[in-house]
Tab-separated table of C-alpha atoms and ligand atoms in Angstrom:
chain	number	residue	atom	x	y	z
A	3	MET	CA	17.926	-45.494	-83.764
A	4	GLU	CA	15.839	-42.392	-83.106
A	5	LYS	CA	12.169	-42.769	-82.143
A	6	ARG	CA	9.393	-40.403	-81.107
A	7	ILE	CA	7.164	-41.879	-78.410
A	8	ALA	CA	3.869	-40.226	-77.439
A	9	VAL	CA	3.281	-40.760	-73.707
A	10	LEU	CA	-0.276	-40.355	-72.438
A	11	PRO	CA	-0.139	-41.089	-68.680
A	12	GLY	CA	-3.875	-40.437	-68.121
A	13	ASP	CA	-5.333	-40.697	-64.625
A	14	GLY	CA	-4.725	-42.440	-61.296
A	15	VAL	CA	-2.019	-45.102	-61.339
A	16	GLY	CA	-1.638	-44.485	-65.083
A	17	LYS	CA	0.660	-41.603	-64.141
A	18	GLU	CA	2.767	-43.692	-61.753
A	19	VAL	CA	3.243	-46.689	-64.044
A	20	SER	CA	3.940	-44.492	-67.104
A	21	ARG	CA	6.738	-42.791	-65.187
A	22	GLY	CA	8.172	-46.242	-64.498
A	23	ALA	CA	8.003	-47.353	-68.137
A	24	VAL	CA	9.664	-44.158	-69.370
A	25	SER	CA	12.455	-44.643	-66.849
A	26	ILE	CA	13.038	-48.194	-68.153
A	27	LEU	CA	12.993	-46.989	-71.770
A	28	ARG	CA	15.565	-44.312	-70.938
A	29	ALA	CA	17.770	-47.080	-69.540
A	30	VAL	CA	17.269	-49.132	-72.744
A	31	GLY	CA	18.241	-46.069	-74.795
A	32	GLU	CA	21.382	-45.596	-72.713
A	33	LEU	CA	22.329	-49.265	-72.917
A	34	TYR	CA	21.788	-49.768	-76.661
A	35	GLY	CA	22.553	-46.265	-77.939
A	36	HIS	CA	19.027	-45.330	-79.033
A	37	LYS	CA	17.581	-41.846	-78.839
A	38	PHE	CA	14.018	-41.961	-77.560
A	39	GLN	CA	12.131	-38.677	-77.542
A	40	PHE	CA	9.178	-38.670	-75.107
A	41	LEU	CA	6.345	-36.296	-76.022
A	42	TYR	CA	3.586	-35.969	-73.418
A	43	GLY	CA	-0.147	-35.610	-74.136
A	44	ASP	CA	-3.409	-35.462	-72.173
A	45	ILE	CA	-6.216	-37.987	-72.187
A	46	GLY	CA	-9.051	-38.975	-69.823
A	47	GLY	CA	-10.241	-37.169	-66.714
A	48	GLY	CA	-7.243	-34.840	-66.487
A	49	ALA	CA	-7.904	-33.734	-70.077
A	50	ILE	CA	-11.583	-33.092	-69.238
A	51	ASP	CA	-10.517	-30.874	-66.329
A	52	GLU	CA	-8.051	-28.927	-68.404
A	53	PHE	CA	-9.562	-28.865	-71.906
A	54	GLY	CA	-13.211	-29.859	-71.420
A	55	THR	CA	-12.788	-33.012	-73.544
A	56	PRO	CA	-11.327	-36.481	-72.814
A	57	LEU	CA	-9.235	-36.417	-75.995
A	58	PRO	CA	-8.047	-32.969	-77.135
A	59	GLN	CA	-7.124	-32.516	-80.787
A	60	GLN	CA	-3.483	-31.769	-79.878
A	61	THR	CA	-3.210	-35.243	-78.322
A	62	ILE	CA	-4.482	-36.871	-81.515
A	63	ASP	CA	-2.029	-34.815	-83.581
A	64	LEU	CA	0.811	-35.729	-81.239
A	65	CYS	CA	0.020	-39.451	-81.520
A	66	LYS	CA	-0.252	-39.338	-85.303
A	67	ALA	CA	3.155	-37.653	-85.516
A	68	SER	CA	4.804	-40.293	-83.278
A	69	ASP	CA	6.315	-43.703	-83.969
A	70	ALA	CA	4.346	-45.332	-81.143
A	71	VAL	CA	1.983	-44.406	-78.313
A	72	LEU	CA	2.304	-45.436	-74.648
A	73	LEU	CA	-0.900	-45.027	-72.660
A	74	GLY	CA	-1.269	-45.379	-68.876
A	75	ALA	CA	-4.958	-45.597	-67.894
A	76	VAL	CA	-7.960	-43.296	-67.686
A	77	GLY	CA	-10.939	-42.774	-65.415
A	78	GLY	CA	-11.856	-42.300	-61.789
A	79	PRO	CA	-14.800	-41.539	-59.490
A	80	LYS	CA	-14.362	-37.784	-59.982
A	81	TRP	CA	-15.665	-38.095	-63.559
A	82	ASP	CA	-18.186	-40.930	-63.105
A	83	MET	CA	-21.212	-38.638	-63.037
A	84	LEU	CA	-20.444	-36.822	-66.290
A	85	PRO	CA	-22.655	-37.452	-69.346
A	86	GLY	CA	-21.541	-40.323	-71.647
A	87	HIS	CA	-19.817	-38.203	-74.299
A	88	LEU	CA	-17.697	-36.514	-71.626
A	89	ARG	CA	-16.561	-39.630	-69.764
A	90	PRO	CA	-12.794	-40.348	-69.657
A	91	GLU	CA	-13.381	-43.760	-71.301
A	92	LYS	CA	-14.761	-41.948	-74.355
A	93	GLY	CA	-11.192	-40.754	-74.895
A	94	LEU	CA	-10.110	-44.394	-75.259
A	95	LEU	CA	-12.773	-45.241	-77.823
A	96	LYS	CA	-11.939	-42.101	-79.782
A	97	ILE	CA	-8.205	-42.649	-79.848
A	98	ARG	CA	-8.756	-46.230	-81.097
A	99	LYS	CA	-10.950	-44.864	-83.849
A	100	ASP	CA	-8.708	-41.916	-84.775
A	101	LEU	CA	-5.591	-44.079	-84.948
A	102	GLY	CA	-7.422	-46.861	-86.839
A	103	LEU	CA	-6.528	-49.467	-84.180
A	104	TYR	CA	-8.317	-52.570	-85.417
A	105	GLY	CA	-6.925	-55.318	-83.189
A	106	ASN	CA	-5.978	-55.642	-79.551
A	107	VAL	CA	-3.212	-58.092	-78.741
A	108	ARG	CA	-2.925	-59.425	-75.177
A	109	PRO	CA	-0.231	-61.912	-74.283
A	110	VAL	CA	-1.043	-63.976	-71.205
A	111	GLN	CA	1.989	-65.640	-69.759
A	112	TYR	CA	2.579	-67.788	-66.731
A	113	TYR	CA	5.369	-66.683	-64.373
A	114	SER	CA	6.497	-69.598	-62.244
A	115	SER	CA	7.750	-67.400	-59.402
A	116	ILE	CA	4.293	-65.903	-58.787
A	117	SER	CA	2.209	-69.028	-59.444
A	118	GLY	CA	0.780	-68.668	-55.930
A	119	VAL	CA	-1.284	-65.608	-56.886
A	120	SER	CA	-3.113	-67.362	-59.734
A	121	PRO	CA	-6.668	-68.458	-58.904
A	122	LEU	CA	-5.849	-71.743	-60.688
A	123	ARG	CA	-3.838	-74.639	-59.294
A	124	LYS	CA	-0.181	-74.619	-60.328
A	125	GLU	CA	-0.475	-77.865	-62.325
A	126	VAL	CA	-3.315	-76.340	-64.419
A	127	ILE	CA	-1.744	-72.973	-65.171
A	128	GLU	CA	1.932	-74.011	-65.351
A	129	GLY	CA	3.383	-73.363	-68.811
A	130	ALA	CA	0.364	-71.425	-70.115
A	131	ASP	CA	1.475	-68.995	-72.812
A	132	MET	CA	-1.170	-67.550	-75.109
A	133	VAL	CA	-2.118	-64.386	-76.950
A	134	VAL	CA	-5.704	-63.172	-77.238
A	135	VAL	CA	-6.344	-61.125	-80.393
A	136	ARG	CA	-9.586	-59.147	-80.193
A	137	GLU	CA	-11.230	-57.283	-83.063
A	138	LEU	CA	-11.620	-53.672	-81.920
A	139	THR	CA	-13.534	-51.630	-84.449
A	140	GLY	CA	-16.737	-53.516	-85.282
A	141	GLY	CA	-19.422	-55.747	-83.807
A	142	LEU	CA	-22.031	-54.910	-81.206
A	143	TYR	CA	-20.147	-51.975	-79.705
A	144	PHE	CA	-20.338	-49.891	-82.872
A	145	GLY	CA	-23.301	-51.229	-84.924
A	146	LYS	CA	-26.265	-48.965	-85.624
A	147	PRO	CA	-29.077	-48.829	-84.644
A	148	SER	CA	-28.341	-49.037	-80.935
A	149	GLU	CA	-31.409	-47.557	-79.286
A	150	ARG	CA	-34.545	-47.920	-77.206
A	151	THR	CA	-38.000	-47.341	-78.579
A	152	MET	CA	-41.428	-47.076	-77.031
A	153	LYS	CA	-44.475	-48.202	-79.028
A	154	LYS	CA	-47.969	-48.356	-77.526
A	155	GLY	CA	-46.498	-48.225	-74.025
A	156	GLU	CA	-44.124	-51.213	-74.702
A	157	ALA	CA	-40.412	-50.487	-74.329
A	158	SER	CA	-38.009	-52.299	-76.640
A	159	VAL	CA	-34.294	-52.090	-77.339
A	160	VAL	CA	-31.908	-53.021	-80.136
A	161	ASP	CA	-28.116	-53.276	-80.505
A	162	THR	CA	-26.670	-54.226	-83.870
A	163	LEU	CA	-23.854	-56.654	-84.551
A	164	PHE	CA	-22.400	-55.450	-87.825
A	165	TYR	CA	-19.176	-56.498	-89.550
A	166	GLN	CA	-17.733	-55.973	-92.973
A	167	LYS	CA	-16.005	-59.128	-94.175
A	168	LYS	CA	-12.780	-57.186	-94.731
A	169	GLU	CA	-12.721	-56.208	-91.028
A	170	ILE	CA	-13.036	-59.859	-90.047
A	171	GLU	CA	-10.368	-60.946	-92.493
A	172	ARG	CA	-7.893	-58.267	-91.383
A	173	VAL	CA	-7.820	-59.329	-87.751
A	174	ILE	CA	-7.867	-63.074	-88.491
A	175	ARG	CA	-4.935	-62.622	-90.877
A	176	TYR	CA	-3.058	-60.801	-88.117
A	177	ALA	CA	-3.697	-63.730	-85.777
A	178	PHE	CA	-2.385	-66.249	-88.320
A	179	LYS	CA	0.787	-64.217	-88.891
A	180	LEU	CA	1.317	-64.057	-85.152
A	181	ALA	CA	0.736	-67.797	-84.760
A	182	SER	CA	3.304	-68.447	-87.528
A	183	SER	CA	5.943	-66.845	-85.310
A	184	ARG	CA	4.787	-68.804	-82.230
A	185	ARG	CA	3.565	-72.396	-81.795
A	186	GLY	CA	1.498	-72.377	-84.991
A	187	LYS	CA	-2.051	-72.755	-83.685
A	188	VAL	CA	-5.046	-70.420	-84.056
A	189	THR	CA	-8.247	-70.929	-82.070
A	190	SER	CA	-11.002	-68.914	-83.729
A	191	VAL	CA	-13.819	-68.278	-81.263
A	192	ASP	CA	-17.403	-67.663	-82.400
A	193	LYS	CA	-21.028	-68.590	-81.801
A	194	ALA	CA	-21.625	-70.114	-85.219
A	195	ASN	CA	-24.396	-72.401	-83.954
A	196	VAL	CA	-26.578	-69.306	-83.409
A	197	LEU	CA	-25.244	-66.146	-85.072
A	198	GLU	CA	-25.005	-65.411	-88.803
A	199	SER	CA	-22.106	-63.026	-88.115
A	200	SER	CA	-20.241	-65.931	-86.498
A	201	ARG	CA	-20.893	-68.148	-89.505
A	202	MET	CA	-19.275	-65.497	-91.711
A	203	TRP	CA	-16.442	-65.248	-89.167
A	204	ARG	CA	-15.889	-69.017	-89.352
A	205	GLU	CA	-15.930	-69.123	-93.158
A	206	THR	CA	-13.447	-66.246	-93.294
A	207	ALA	CA	-11.121	-68.020	-90.858
A	208	GLU	CA	-11.213	-71.094	-93.151
A	209	GLU	CA	-10.357	-68.926	-96.177
A	210	VAL	CA	-7.446	-67.169	-94.450
A	211	ALA	CA	-6.137	-70.521	-93.155
A	212	LYS	CA	-5.474	-71.614	-96.765
A	213	ASP	CA	-2.681	-68.992	-96.934
A	214	PHE	CA	-1.037	-70.388	-93.788
A	215	PRO	CA	-0.687	-74.161	-94.287
A	216	GLN	CA	1.843	-74.329	-91.435
A	217	VAL	CA	-0.727	-73.016	-88.939
A	218	GLN	CA	-3.372	-75.293	-87.416
A	219	LEU	CA	-6.858	-73.738	-87.223
A	220	GLU	CA	-9.479	-74.853	-84.743
A	221	HIS	CA	-12.939	-73.362	-84.169
A	222	MET	CA	-14.396	-73.102	-80.705
A	223	LEU	CA	-17.772	-71.845	-79.548
A	224	VAL	CA	-17.459	-68.954	-77.152
A	225	ASP	CA	-19.190	-70.706	-74.248
A	226	ASN	CA	-16.804	-73.640	-74.555
A	227	ALA	CA	-13.822	-71.252	-74.869
A	228	ALA	CA	-14.794	-69.569	-71.582
A	229	MET	CA	-14.727	-72.996	-69.923
A	230	GLN	CA	-11.562	-74.287	-71.620
A	231	LEU	CA	-9.593	-71.193	-70.549
A	232	ILE	CA	-10.077	-72.254	-66.942
A	233	LYS	CA	-9.939	-75.999	-67.464
A	234	ASN	CA	-6.921	-76.288	-69.718
A	235	PRO	CA	-5.307	-72.906	-70.545
A	236	ARG	CA	-2.153	-74.601	-71.888
A	237	GLN	CA	-3.985	-75.777	-75.020
A	238	PHE	CA	-4.140	-72.235	-76.436
A	239	ASP	CA	-1.540	-70.465	-78.556
A	240	VAL	CA	-3.329	-67.618	-80.394
A	241	ILE	CA	-7.035	-66.981	-79.789
A	242	VAL	CA	-8.798	-64.675	-82.248
A	243	THR	CA	-12.321	-63.414	-81.816
A	244	GLU	CA	-14.775	-60.585	-82.435
A	245	ASN	CA	-15.107	-57.461	-80.307
A	246	MET	CA	-17.518	-58.412	-77.520
A	247	PHE	CA	-16.409	-62.040	-77.139
A	248	GLY	CA	-12.832	-60.736	-77.060
A	249	ASP	CA	-13.646	-58.135	-74.445
A	250	ILE	CA	-14.947	-60.818	-72.098
A	251	LEU	CA	-12.504	-63.640	-72.881
A	252	SER	CA	-9.414	-61.429	-72.733
A	253	ASP	CA	-10.374	-60.283	-69.229
A	254	GLU	CA	-10.995	-63.869	-68.201
A	255	ALA	CA	-7.628	-64.930	-69.635
A	256	SER	CA	-5.900	-62.053	-67.900
A	257	VAL	CA	-6.831	-63.133	-64.377
A	258	LEU	CA	-5.256	-66.544	-64.956
A	259	THR	CA	-1.846	-65.169	-64.047
A	260	GLY	CA	-3.174	-63.611	-60.862
A	261	SER	CA	-2.929	-59.827	-61.189
A	262	LEU	CA	-4.056	-57.210	-63.660
A	263	GLY	CA	-0.811	-55.465	-62.788
A	264	MET	CA	1.173	-58.050	-64.774
A	265	LEU	CA	-0.494	-57.869	-68.189
A	266	PRO	CA	0.529	-55.733	-71.152
A	267	SER	CA	-1.275	-55.120	-74.426
A	268	ALA	CA	-0.787	-53.652	-77.866
A	269	SER	CA	-3.339	-52.298	-80.301
A	270	VAL	CA	-2.383	-52.535	-83.950
A	271	SER	CA	-3.345	-50.473	-86.980
A	272	VAL	CA	-2.840	-50.741	-90.725
A	273	ASP	CA	-0.455	-47.831	-91.171
A	274	GLY	CA	-0.560	-45.564	-88.116
A	275	PRO	CA	1.371	-45.841	-84.856
A	276	TYR	CA	0.507	-48.783	-82.599
A	277	LEU	CA	-0.715	-48.084	-79.080
A	278	TYR	CA	0.643	-49.903	-76.008
A	279	GLU	CA	-1.059	-49.965	-72.614
A	280	PRO	CA	-1.421	-52.126	-69.541
A	281	ILE	CA	-4.755	-53.924	-69.431
A	282	HIS	CA	-5.657	-52.481	-66.031
A	283	GLY	CA	-7.545	-49.266	-65.336
A	284	SER	CA	-6.614	-46.246	-63.249
A	285	ALA	CA	-7.065	-48.186	-59.959
A	286	PRO	CA	-8.461	-45.237	-57.952
A	287	ASP	CA	-8.367	-47.349	-54.772
A	288	ILE	CA	-4.552	-47.322	-54.765
A	289	ALA	CA	-3.764	-44.232	-56.882
A	290	GLY	CA	-1.132	-41.889	-55.462
A	291	GLN	CA	0.096	-44.477	-52.939
A	292	ASN	CA	3.189	-45.636	-54.854
A	293	THR	CA	1.979	-49.248	-54.526
A	294	ALA	CA	0.776	-50.026	-58.078
A	295	ASN	CA	2.536	-52.789	-59.965
A	296	PRO	CA	4.418	-51.148	-62.882
A	297	ILE	CA	5.186	-54.467	-64.648
A	298	ALA	CA	2.151	-54.459	-67.007
A	299	MET	CA	3.206	-51.024	-68.243
A	300	ILE	CA	6.889	-51.973	-68.494
A	301	LEU	CA	6.006	-55.125	-70.461
A	302	SER	CA	3.806	-52.960	-72.724
A	303	ALA	CA	6.907	-50.846	-73.403
A	304	ALA	CA	8.807	-54.066	-74.218
A	305	MET	CA	6.055	-54.971	-76.712
A	306	MET	CA	6.534	-51.523	-78.259
A	307	LEU	CA	10.281	-52.101	-78.656
A	308	ARG	CA	9.615	-55.412	-80.435
A	309	MET	CA	6.506	-54.661	-82.505
A	310	SER	CA	6.956	-51.003	-83.476
A	311	PHE	CA	10.743	-50.609	-83.496
A	312	GLY	CA	11.907	-54.140	-84.367
A	313	MET	CA	14.172	-54.098	-81.271
A	314	GLU	CA	13.917	-57.787	-80.362
A	315	GLU	CA	17.070	-57.919	-78.252
A	316	GLU	CA	16.077	-54.841	-76.265
A	317	ALA	CA	12.550	-56.185	-75.686
A	318	GLU	CA	13.940	-59.496	-74.452
A	319	ALA	CA	16.369	-57.698	-72.150
A	320	VAL	CA	13.459	-55.856	-70.479
A	321	GLU	CA	11.365	-59.036	-70.208
A	322	ASN	CA	14.301	-60.989	-68.766
A	323	ALA	CA	14.997	-58.241	-66.225
A	324	VAL	CA	11.356	-58.483	-65.077
A	325	ILE	CA	11.595	-62.280	-64.756
A	326	GLN	CA	14.868	-62.066	-62.838
A	327	VAL	CA	13.513	-59.516	-60.383
A	328	LEU	CA	10.402	-61.642	-59.782
A	329	ASP	CA	12.522	-64.792	-59.419
A	330	ALA	CA	14.652	-62.974	-56.857
A	331	GLY	CA	11.522	-62.491	-54.738
A	332	SER	CA	10.650	-58.830	-55.271
A	333	ARG	CA	6.864	-58.237	-55.142
A	334	THR	CA	4.500	-55.296	-55.291
A	335	ARG	CA	1.460	-55.617	-53.025
A	336	ASP	CA	-0.861	-57.173	-55.654
A	337	ILE	CA	1.461	-60.166	-56.198
A	338	ALA	CA	2.859	-60.507	-52.681
A	339	ASP	CA	2.369	-63.862	-50.957
A	340	PHE	CA	1.848	-64.133	-47.235
A	341	GLY	CA	5.167	-63.253	-45.625
A	342	ASN	CA	6.472	-61.036	-48.459
A	343	VAL	CA	7.205	-57.415	-47.589
A	344	PRO	CA	5.959	-55.577	-50.703
A	345	VAL	CA	8.105	-53.069	-52.566
A	346	THR	CA	6.786	-49.754	-53.850
A	347	THR	CA	6.146	-48.931	-57.508
A	348	GLU	CA	9.344	-46.907	-57.638
A	349	GLU	CA	11.417	-49.609	-55.955
A	350	MET	CA	10.189	-52.221	-58.439
A	351	VAL	CA	11.116	-49.933	-61.351
A	352	GLU	CA	14.560	-49.253	-59.870
A	353	GLU	CA	15.233	-52.972	-59.388
A	354	ILE	CA	14.242	-53.817	-62.971
A	355	LYS	CA	16.380	-50.942	-64.218
A	356	ALA	CA	19.351	-52.012	-62.106
A	357	VAL	CA	19.194	-55.557	-63.522
A	358	LEU	CA	18.873	-54.214	-67.047
A	359	LEU	CA	21.913	-51.975	-66.718
A	360	ASP	CA	24.102	-54.232	-64.635
A	361	HIS	CA	23.872	-58.038	-64.582
A	362	GLU	CA	25.606	-58.154	-61.192
A	363	ALA	CA	22.741	-56.160	-59.648
A	364	ILE	CA	20.563	-59.259	-59.388
A	365	CYS	CA	22.906	-60.676	-56.706
A	366	ASN	CA	22.207	-57.710	-54.413
A	367	ILE	CA	18.454	-57.969	-55.064
A	368	MET	CA	18.461	-61.710	-54.356
A	369	SER	CA	20.288	-61.269	-51.082
A	370	ALA	CA	17.806	-58.549	-50.047
A	371	TYR	CA	14.890	-61.019	-50.385
A	372	ALA	CA	16.730	-64.147	-49.216
B	95	NAD	P1	-8.911	-51.257	-62.411
B	95	NAD	O1	-8.157	-52.101	-63.371
B	95	NAD	O2	-8.526	-49.846	-62.327
B	95	NAD	O3	-8.756	-51.911	-60.929
B	95	NAD	C1	-9.266	-53.202	-60.609
B	95	NAD	C2	-8.489	-53.745	-59.381
B	95	NAD	O4	-7.162	-54.077	-59.774
B	95	NAD	C3	-8.352	-52.718	-58.257
B	95	NAD	O5	-8.424	-53.379	-57.022
B	95	NAD	C4	-6.970	-52.146	-58.443
B	95	NAD	O6	-6.360	-51.678	-57.254
B	95	NAD	C5	-6.212	-53.342	-59.024
B	95	NAD	N1	-5.135	-52.898	-59.929
B	95	NAD	C6	-5.299	-52.372	-61.156
B	95	NAD	N2	-4.109	-52.054	-61.671
B	95	NAD	C7	-3.186	-52.389	-60.750
B	95	NAD	C8	-1.767	-52.301	-60.709
B	95	NAD	N3	-1.045	-51.812	-61.717
B	95	NAD	N4	-1.154	-52.729	-59.588
B	95	NAD	C9	-1.842	-53.241	-58.563
B	95	NAD	N5	-3.184	-53.363	-58.546
B	95	NAD	C10	-3.842	-52.931	-59.634
B	95	NAD	O7	-10.449	-51.405	-62.761
B	95	NAD	P2	-11.722	-50.665	-62.131
B	95	NAD	O8	-11.513	-50.477	-60.654
B	95	NAD	O9	-12.870	-51.413	-62.627
B	95	NAD	O10	-11.750	-49.239	-62.842
B	95	NAD	C11	-11.200	-48.053	-62.277
B	95	NAD	C12	-11.265	-46.951	-63.319
B	95	NAD	O11	-10.418	-47.294	-64.423
B	95	NAD	C13	-12.663	-46.737	-63.899
B	95	NAD	O12	-12.850	-45.366	-64.081
B	95	NAD	C14	-12.625	-47.485	-65.212
B	95	NAD	O13	-13.526	-46.976	-66.150
B	95	NAD	C15	-11.186	-47.227	-65.631
B	95	NAD	N6	-10.642	-48.219	-66.572
B	95	NAD	C16	-9.789	-47.745	-67.499
B	95	NAD	C17	-9.159	-48.625	-68.367
B	95	NAD	C18	-8.158	-48.075	-69.332
B	95	NAD	O14	-7.709	-46.944	-69.171
B	95	NAD	N7	-7.772	-48.830	-70.349
B	95	NAD	C19	-9.399	-49.995	-68.274
B	95	NAD	C20	-10.260	-50.460	-67.274
B	95	NAD	C21	-10.868	-49.551	-66.420
């Protein structure tokens, strides 16, 4: 197969982990006879420095002409003082909008070999395997008006939570399809005891559920969901929720496994290319040190192989190589237990690549950490 992949490394560790993911994808291409063409574009702080905007038009064009987009991370203290419209993060919001990315998909999986880095006890987190699907284009973050006013010396402020029913339906339908290919359970999270928008969300979930009789639907209030994620994360299969609830809950879910450096994500659209990125930011505190964990980015590339290219076997091979390397004891600094000597970003990538290309390689890696 031939595929065009837009690579937007961005800032900070985004550059280091993107290099790692591309290296793994080259190995996949070599192993399975695929031709991946990597086309590089600018986004974030680096793009501001070079083009005066966090998302230049040529980057948008490049993404639209590609089969999938791999994004590292954007941002950093250098650009923190710029006005809002010129901040690196604006590039993220714009690319989501320009590519019509309506849902963010975050798998949260427990890895037994690194259970020690989870803030939860092993018996609580063991076996957890869920996906959080967050609506990305509507809700409080985009509704108008969003402004402050001053009347007779009294300041007031308003943000607007606006959804079209079709936006709600689209993302809930995605969640049901996903659940059909997993354990068959959707938890729809809302605040229907207070918000009218949540009541419409709940009704829509009930309507969509009729088309998926094999999937069990449960409703959960967002405050309870925040608690249940910590108390009993194993109960969840697919969680679907609106933009702001999803923003908060998906970050909460992501720390369950212990490190931001482990978690991939995909953002899906109706007919454009999907975008794949680790959930972490540009990590300015460790940028340039060759210590970042590349696994979130590599697993994002595996999601791309599966979801955009239909390469299930290749995706599994990458995921299995990651698991084997972790099981063998290899750790970057963020997931290292007391007593582990951490490997560098590049060493982790090389080990995963070695296991992918040669099954015997794991024996050498295991003996190195024995
Ligand atoms: P962050 O995710 O960059 O870092 C939070 C903590 O996690 C830091 O201690 C960092 O060292 C660690 N960390 C992150 N990724 C890691 C990895 N791969 N390996 C090991 N450790 C890792 O979040 P932050 O510090 O709040 O934000 C830093 C910058 O990134 C800000 O400018 C922020 O706006 C931006 N940001 C960008 C994105 C994105 O591009 N999608 C997401 C979040 C934050």
